[in-house]
XYZ file of C-alpha atoms in Angstrom:
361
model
C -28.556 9.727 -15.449
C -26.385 6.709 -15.285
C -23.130 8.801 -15.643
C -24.715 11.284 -12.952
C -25.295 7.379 -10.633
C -21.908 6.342 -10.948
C -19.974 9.847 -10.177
C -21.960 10.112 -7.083
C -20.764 6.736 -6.492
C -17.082 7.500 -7.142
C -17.391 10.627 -4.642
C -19.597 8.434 -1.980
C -16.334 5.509 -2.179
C -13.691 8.525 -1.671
C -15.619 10.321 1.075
C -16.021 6.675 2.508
C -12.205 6.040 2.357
C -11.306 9.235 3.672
C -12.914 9.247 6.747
C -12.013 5.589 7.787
C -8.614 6.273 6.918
C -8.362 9.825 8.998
C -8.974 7.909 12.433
C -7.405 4.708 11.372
C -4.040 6.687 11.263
C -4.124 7.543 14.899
C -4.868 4.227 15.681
C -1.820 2.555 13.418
C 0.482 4.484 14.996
C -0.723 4.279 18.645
C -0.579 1.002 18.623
C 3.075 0.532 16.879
C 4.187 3.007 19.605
C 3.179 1.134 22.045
C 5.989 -0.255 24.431
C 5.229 -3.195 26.169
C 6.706 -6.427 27.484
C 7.530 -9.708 25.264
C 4.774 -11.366 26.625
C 2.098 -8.610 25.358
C 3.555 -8.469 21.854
C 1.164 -10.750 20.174
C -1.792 -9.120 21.204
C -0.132 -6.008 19.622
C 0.730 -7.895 16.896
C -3.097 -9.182 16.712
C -4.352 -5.251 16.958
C -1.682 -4.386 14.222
C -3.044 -7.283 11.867
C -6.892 -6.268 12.328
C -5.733 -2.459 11.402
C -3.971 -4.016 7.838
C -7.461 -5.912 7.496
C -9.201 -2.367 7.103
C -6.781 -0.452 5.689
C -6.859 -3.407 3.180
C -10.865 -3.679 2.900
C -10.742 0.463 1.492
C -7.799 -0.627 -0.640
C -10.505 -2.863 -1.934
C -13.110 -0.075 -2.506
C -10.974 2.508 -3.994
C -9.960 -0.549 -6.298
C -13.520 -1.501 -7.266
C -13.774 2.406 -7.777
C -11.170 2.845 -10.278
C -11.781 -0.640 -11.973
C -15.421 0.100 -13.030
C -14.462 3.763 -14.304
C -11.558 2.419 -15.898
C -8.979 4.799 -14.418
C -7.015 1.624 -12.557
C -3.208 1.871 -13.591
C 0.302 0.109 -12.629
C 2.963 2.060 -10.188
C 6.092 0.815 -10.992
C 8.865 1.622 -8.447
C 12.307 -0.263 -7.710
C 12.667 -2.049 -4.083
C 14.155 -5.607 -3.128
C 11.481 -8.292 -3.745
C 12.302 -10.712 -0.985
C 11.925 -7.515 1.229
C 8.215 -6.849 -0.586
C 7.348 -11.031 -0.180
C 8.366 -11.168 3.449
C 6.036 -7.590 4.701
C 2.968 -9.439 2.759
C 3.438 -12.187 4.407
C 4.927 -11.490 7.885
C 1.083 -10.121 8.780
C -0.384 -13.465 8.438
C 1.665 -15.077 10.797
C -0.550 -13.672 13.754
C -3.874 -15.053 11.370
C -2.207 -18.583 11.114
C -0.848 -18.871 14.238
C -4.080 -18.393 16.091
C -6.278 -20.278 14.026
C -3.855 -23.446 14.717
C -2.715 -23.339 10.763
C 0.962 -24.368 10.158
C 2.409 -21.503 7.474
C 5.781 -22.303 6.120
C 7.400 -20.282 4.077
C 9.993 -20.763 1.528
C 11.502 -17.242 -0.360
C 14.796 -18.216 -2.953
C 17.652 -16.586 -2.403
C 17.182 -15.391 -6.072
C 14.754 -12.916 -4.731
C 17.041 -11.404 -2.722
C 17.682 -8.127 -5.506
C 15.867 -4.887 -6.653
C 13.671 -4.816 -9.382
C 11.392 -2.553 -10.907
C 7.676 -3.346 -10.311
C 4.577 -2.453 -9.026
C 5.432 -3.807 -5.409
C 2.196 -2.532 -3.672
C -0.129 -4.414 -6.068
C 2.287 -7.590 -5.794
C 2.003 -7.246 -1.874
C -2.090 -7.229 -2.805
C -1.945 -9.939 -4.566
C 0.168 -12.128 -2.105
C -2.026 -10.997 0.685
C -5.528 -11.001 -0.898
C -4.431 -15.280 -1.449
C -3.493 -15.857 1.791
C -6.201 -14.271 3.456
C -8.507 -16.481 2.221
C -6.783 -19.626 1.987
C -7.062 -18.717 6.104
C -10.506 -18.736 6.021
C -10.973 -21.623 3.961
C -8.141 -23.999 5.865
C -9.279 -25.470 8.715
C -7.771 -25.896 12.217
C -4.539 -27.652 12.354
C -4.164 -27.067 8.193
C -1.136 -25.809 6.545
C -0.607 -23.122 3.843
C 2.373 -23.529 2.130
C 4.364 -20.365 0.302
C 7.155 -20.688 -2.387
C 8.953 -18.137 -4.457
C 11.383 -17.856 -6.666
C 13.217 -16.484 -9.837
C 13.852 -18.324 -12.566
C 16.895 -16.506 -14.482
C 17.291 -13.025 -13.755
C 13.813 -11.914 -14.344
C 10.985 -14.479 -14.362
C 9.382 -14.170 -11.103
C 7.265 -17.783 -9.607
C 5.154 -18.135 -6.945
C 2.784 -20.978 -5.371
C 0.309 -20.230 -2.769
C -1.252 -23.988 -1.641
C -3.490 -24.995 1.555
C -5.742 -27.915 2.460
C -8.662 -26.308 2.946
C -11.823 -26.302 1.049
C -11.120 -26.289 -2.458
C -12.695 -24.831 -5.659
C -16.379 -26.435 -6.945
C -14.967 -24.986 -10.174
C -11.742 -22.979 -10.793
C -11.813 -19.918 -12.416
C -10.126 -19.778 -15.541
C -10.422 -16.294 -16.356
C -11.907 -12.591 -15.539
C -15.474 -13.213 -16.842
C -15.859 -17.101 -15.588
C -15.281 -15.151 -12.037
C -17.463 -12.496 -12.379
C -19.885 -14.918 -13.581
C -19.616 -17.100 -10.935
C -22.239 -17.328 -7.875
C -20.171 -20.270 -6.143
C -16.854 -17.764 -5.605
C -14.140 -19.221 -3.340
C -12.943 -15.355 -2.156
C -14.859 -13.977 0.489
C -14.895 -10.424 1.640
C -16.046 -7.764 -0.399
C -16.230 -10.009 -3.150
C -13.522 -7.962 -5.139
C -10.715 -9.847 -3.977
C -10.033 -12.648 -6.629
C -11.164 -9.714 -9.255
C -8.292 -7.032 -8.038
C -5.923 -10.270 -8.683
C -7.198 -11.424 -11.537
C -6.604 -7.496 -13.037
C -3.227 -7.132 -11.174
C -1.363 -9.851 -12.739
C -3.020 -9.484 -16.639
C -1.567 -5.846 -16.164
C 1.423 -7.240 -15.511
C 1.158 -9.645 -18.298
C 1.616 -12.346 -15.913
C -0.325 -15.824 -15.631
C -2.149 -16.861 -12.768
C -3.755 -20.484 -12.306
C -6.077 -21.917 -9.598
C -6.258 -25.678 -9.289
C -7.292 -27.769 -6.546
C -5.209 -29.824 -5.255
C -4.657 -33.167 -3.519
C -6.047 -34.634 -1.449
C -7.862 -31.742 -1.227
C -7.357 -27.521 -1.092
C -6.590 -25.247 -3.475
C -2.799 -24.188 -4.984
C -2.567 -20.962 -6.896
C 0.742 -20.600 -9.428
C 1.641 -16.588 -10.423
C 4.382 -15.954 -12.576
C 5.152 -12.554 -14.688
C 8.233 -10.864 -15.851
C 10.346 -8.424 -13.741
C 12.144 -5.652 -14.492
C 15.829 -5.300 -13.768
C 16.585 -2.097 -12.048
C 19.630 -0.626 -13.400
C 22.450 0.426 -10.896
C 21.665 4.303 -11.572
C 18.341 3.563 -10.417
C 19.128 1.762 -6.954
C 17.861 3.603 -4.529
C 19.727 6.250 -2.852
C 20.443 6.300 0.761
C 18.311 8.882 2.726
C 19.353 12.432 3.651
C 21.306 12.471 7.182
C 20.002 15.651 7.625
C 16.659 17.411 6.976
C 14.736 20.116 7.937
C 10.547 19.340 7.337
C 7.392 20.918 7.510
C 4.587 19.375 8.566
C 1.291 20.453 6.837
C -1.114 18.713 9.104
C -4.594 20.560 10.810
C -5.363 17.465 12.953
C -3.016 17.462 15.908
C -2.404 13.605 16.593
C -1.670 12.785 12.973
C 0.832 16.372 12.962
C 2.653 14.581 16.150
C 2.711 10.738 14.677
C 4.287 11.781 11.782
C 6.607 14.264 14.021
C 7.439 10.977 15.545
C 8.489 9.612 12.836
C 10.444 12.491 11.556
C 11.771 12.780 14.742
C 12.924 8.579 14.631
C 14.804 9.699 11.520
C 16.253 12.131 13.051
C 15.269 14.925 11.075
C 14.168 18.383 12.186
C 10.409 19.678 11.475
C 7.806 22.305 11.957
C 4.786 22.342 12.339
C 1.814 23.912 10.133
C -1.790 23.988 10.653
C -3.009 25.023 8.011
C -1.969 25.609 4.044
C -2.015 29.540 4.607
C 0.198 28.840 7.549
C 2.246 26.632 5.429
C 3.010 28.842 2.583
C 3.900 31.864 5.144
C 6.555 29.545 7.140
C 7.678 28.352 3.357
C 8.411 31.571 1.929
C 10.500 32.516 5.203
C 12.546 29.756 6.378
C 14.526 26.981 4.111
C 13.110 23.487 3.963
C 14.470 20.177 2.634
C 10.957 18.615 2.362
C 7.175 19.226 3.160
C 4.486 16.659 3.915
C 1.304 18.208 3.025
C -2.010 17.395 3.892
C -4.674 18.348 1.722
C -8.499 18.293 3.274
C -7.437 21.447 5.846
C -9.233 24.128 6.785
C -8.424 28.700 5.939
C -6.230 27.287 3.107
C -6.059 23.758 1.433
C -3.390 21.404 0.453
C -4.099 22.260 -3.366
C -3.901 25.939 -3.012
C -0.957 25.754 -0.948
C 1.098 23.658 -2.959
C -0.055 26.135 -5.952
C 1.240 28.718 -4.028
C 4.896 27.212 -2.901
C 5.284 26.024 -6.705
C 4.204 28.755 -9.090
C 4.139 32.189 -6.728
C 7.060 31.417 -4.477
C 8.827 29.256 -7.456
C 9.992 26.811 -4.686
C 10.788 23.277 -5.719
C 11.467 21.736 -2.211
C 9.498 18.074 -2.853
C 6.460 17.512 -1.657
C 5.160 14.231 -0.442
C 0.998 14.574 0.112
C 0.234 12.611 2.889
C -3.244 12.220 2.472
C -6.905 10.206 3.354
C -7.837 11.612 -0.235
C -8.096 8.688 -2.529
C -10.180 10.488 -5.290
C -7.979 9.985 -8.588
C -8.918 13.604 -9.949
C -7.789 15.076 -6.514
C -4.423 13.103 -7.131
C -4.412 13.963 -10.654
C -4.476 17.411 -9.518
C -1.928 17.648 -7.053
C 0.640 16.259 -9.346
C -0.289 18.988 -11.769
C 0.155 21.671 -9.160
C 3.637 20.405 -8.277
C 3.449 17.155 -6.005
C 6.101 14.819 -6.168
C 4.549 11.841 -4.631
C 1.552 10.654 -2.301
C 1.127 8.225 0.109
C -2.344 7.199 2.136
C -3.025 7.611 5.106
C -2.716 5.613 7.502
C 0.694 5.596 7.089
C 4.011 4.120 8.684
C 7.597 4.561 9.494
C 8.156 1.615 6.901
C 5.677 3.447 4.320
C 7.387 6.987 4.935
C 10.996 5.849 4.517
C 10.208 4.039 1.303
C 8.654 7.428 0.108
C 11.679 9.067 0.911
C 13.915 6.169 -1.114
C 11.828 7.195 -4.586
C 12.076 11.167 -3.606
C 15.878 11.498 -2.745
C 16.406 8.579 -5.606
C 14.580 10.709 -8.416
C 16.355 14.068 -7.021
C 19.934 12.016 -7.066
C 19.590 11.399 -10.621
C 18.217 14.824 -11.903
């Protein structure tokens, strides 16, 4: 019964997810389209920042998802880390700003390389801290943020505000979970996804309070060193797409995008539609949705794999965040996945790791 409890859980979190992240995708890229004057650009930066805040809450589910079932793993991928620091951050400049909080940042030059890490849970972790040390810092505080690396691969960071302060500190996993008094607000996952991040990357992470009064949070862990046959590989000039996409404003957002590349593309409706237009014209890459209706992502990319023995890569683009669906597609003959809602930003680094990986086999 209990196992029966929590997979109708797991289902009820993805279905959740999925259908935020569907209309939330329309609404990212609306507003980033939008062209307006100087003066306007801080309401669309405000709009932009409370779209992160719920993409970033259903992060949080799927996270509590795959932590209590034990399927929660590491991504490592290679990408400059002062580049990774700077698009955690940059979001909270909006938050700080309006709440009459000074932020000042300082990022070493040492961070300034690529390494090999996972850069979407570091980006969680830096983001999950300051978040909250917002809503505990009070008008006319200041958060302070310092990184660094110390030799070639020890990564340091400090996170400090003036704001409330701990009653008591965590000191580990269970003292949080254990705690009624906790200093994260929000879903009340957020210190826990941190706290799991960095011991997976066999990191330390310490929260004292400090003085006069607030709270300063040290991270360090290890980084790897990405090898020069590893940097990333500049994109394609030149590439012809399909577009596997049944809802027509997320088909012509990510045409957009395509389009900003300047790449070519098509457009499919459906998979069955898909695997037809595969199987008579050449492409150099397909973004495939996989919820569709006549013919679904999975049985299309069976299809263009193992009957038409194609391997042009495919990048899912998807509101699926059910790990067995993932787990799937990658058996069928995915290449990589990102979530919807996506970006220009998120799209081009997807295209980085696919043209990398097909440089160097």
């Amino acid at each position: 019964f209990a196992e029966r409890v929590n997979k109708n859980k797991e289902r009820f979190i993805a279905r959740t997810s999925h259908e935020f992240r569907t209309p939330l995708q329309g609404l990212t890229a609306s507003i980033e389209a939008l062209d307006i004057s100087d003066s306007q650009q801080l309401t669309k930066q405000q709009a932009l920042y409370c779209v992160n805040r719920l993409v970033a809450m259903l992060d949080e589910l799927m996270d509590l998802q795959q932590l209590t079932s034990g399927e929660w793993q590491l991504s490592f991928t290679s990408s400059n880390l002062l580049s990774t620091l700077k698009q955690a951050i940059s979001p909270y400049e909006y938050a700080c700003n309006d709440k009459g909080i000074t932020l000042s940042v300082n990022l070493a030059e040492s961070l300034n390389k690529e390494v090999s890490t996972d850069h979407a849970r570091l980006t969680q972790i830096v983001a999950e801290i300051i978040n909250n040390a917002v809503k505990f810092t009070p008008s006319q505080g200041r958060i302070a943020v310092t990184a660094a690396c110390q030799g070639e691969q020890h990564f340091v960071m400090e996170i400090q505000d003036n704001g409330k302060g701990f009653e008591k500190p965590p000191t580990d996993l269970l003292s949080y979970e254990n705690d009624s008094e906790q200093h994260f607000q929000g879903l009340k996952t957020g210190l826990l996804r941190v706290m799991h991040i960095v011991k997976a990357l066999k990191g330390e992470i310490q929260f004292l309070n400090a003085e006069p009064q607030g709270v300063k949070v040290l991270i360090n862990f290890e980084l790897e060193s990405t090898p020069k046959s590893a940097m990333p590989a500049p994109l394609p000039q030149a590439l012809h797409c399909l577009i596997v996409e049944d809802n027509p404003l997320n088909a012509t957002i990510l045409g957009r995008m395509v389009s900003h590349l300047n790449y070519s593309f098509d457009v499919a409706e459906n998979g069955l539609i898909a695997t037809d237009k595969a199987s008579d014209k050449h492409y150099d890459l397909i973004f495939m949705d996989l919820n569709m209706p006549v013919m679904d992502g999975f049985k299309a990319i069976d299809i263009i794999r193992n009957e038409q023995g194609q391997q042009v890569p495919i990048l899912v683009v998807t509101a699926n965040t059910s790990n067995e669906d993932l787990q799937r597609v990658y058996e069928l003959g995915a290449n990589l996945h990102v979530y919807k809602p996506i970006s220009l930003d998120s799209v081009q680094k997807a295209l980085s790791i696919l043209f990398t990986e097909s440089s160097q086999g």
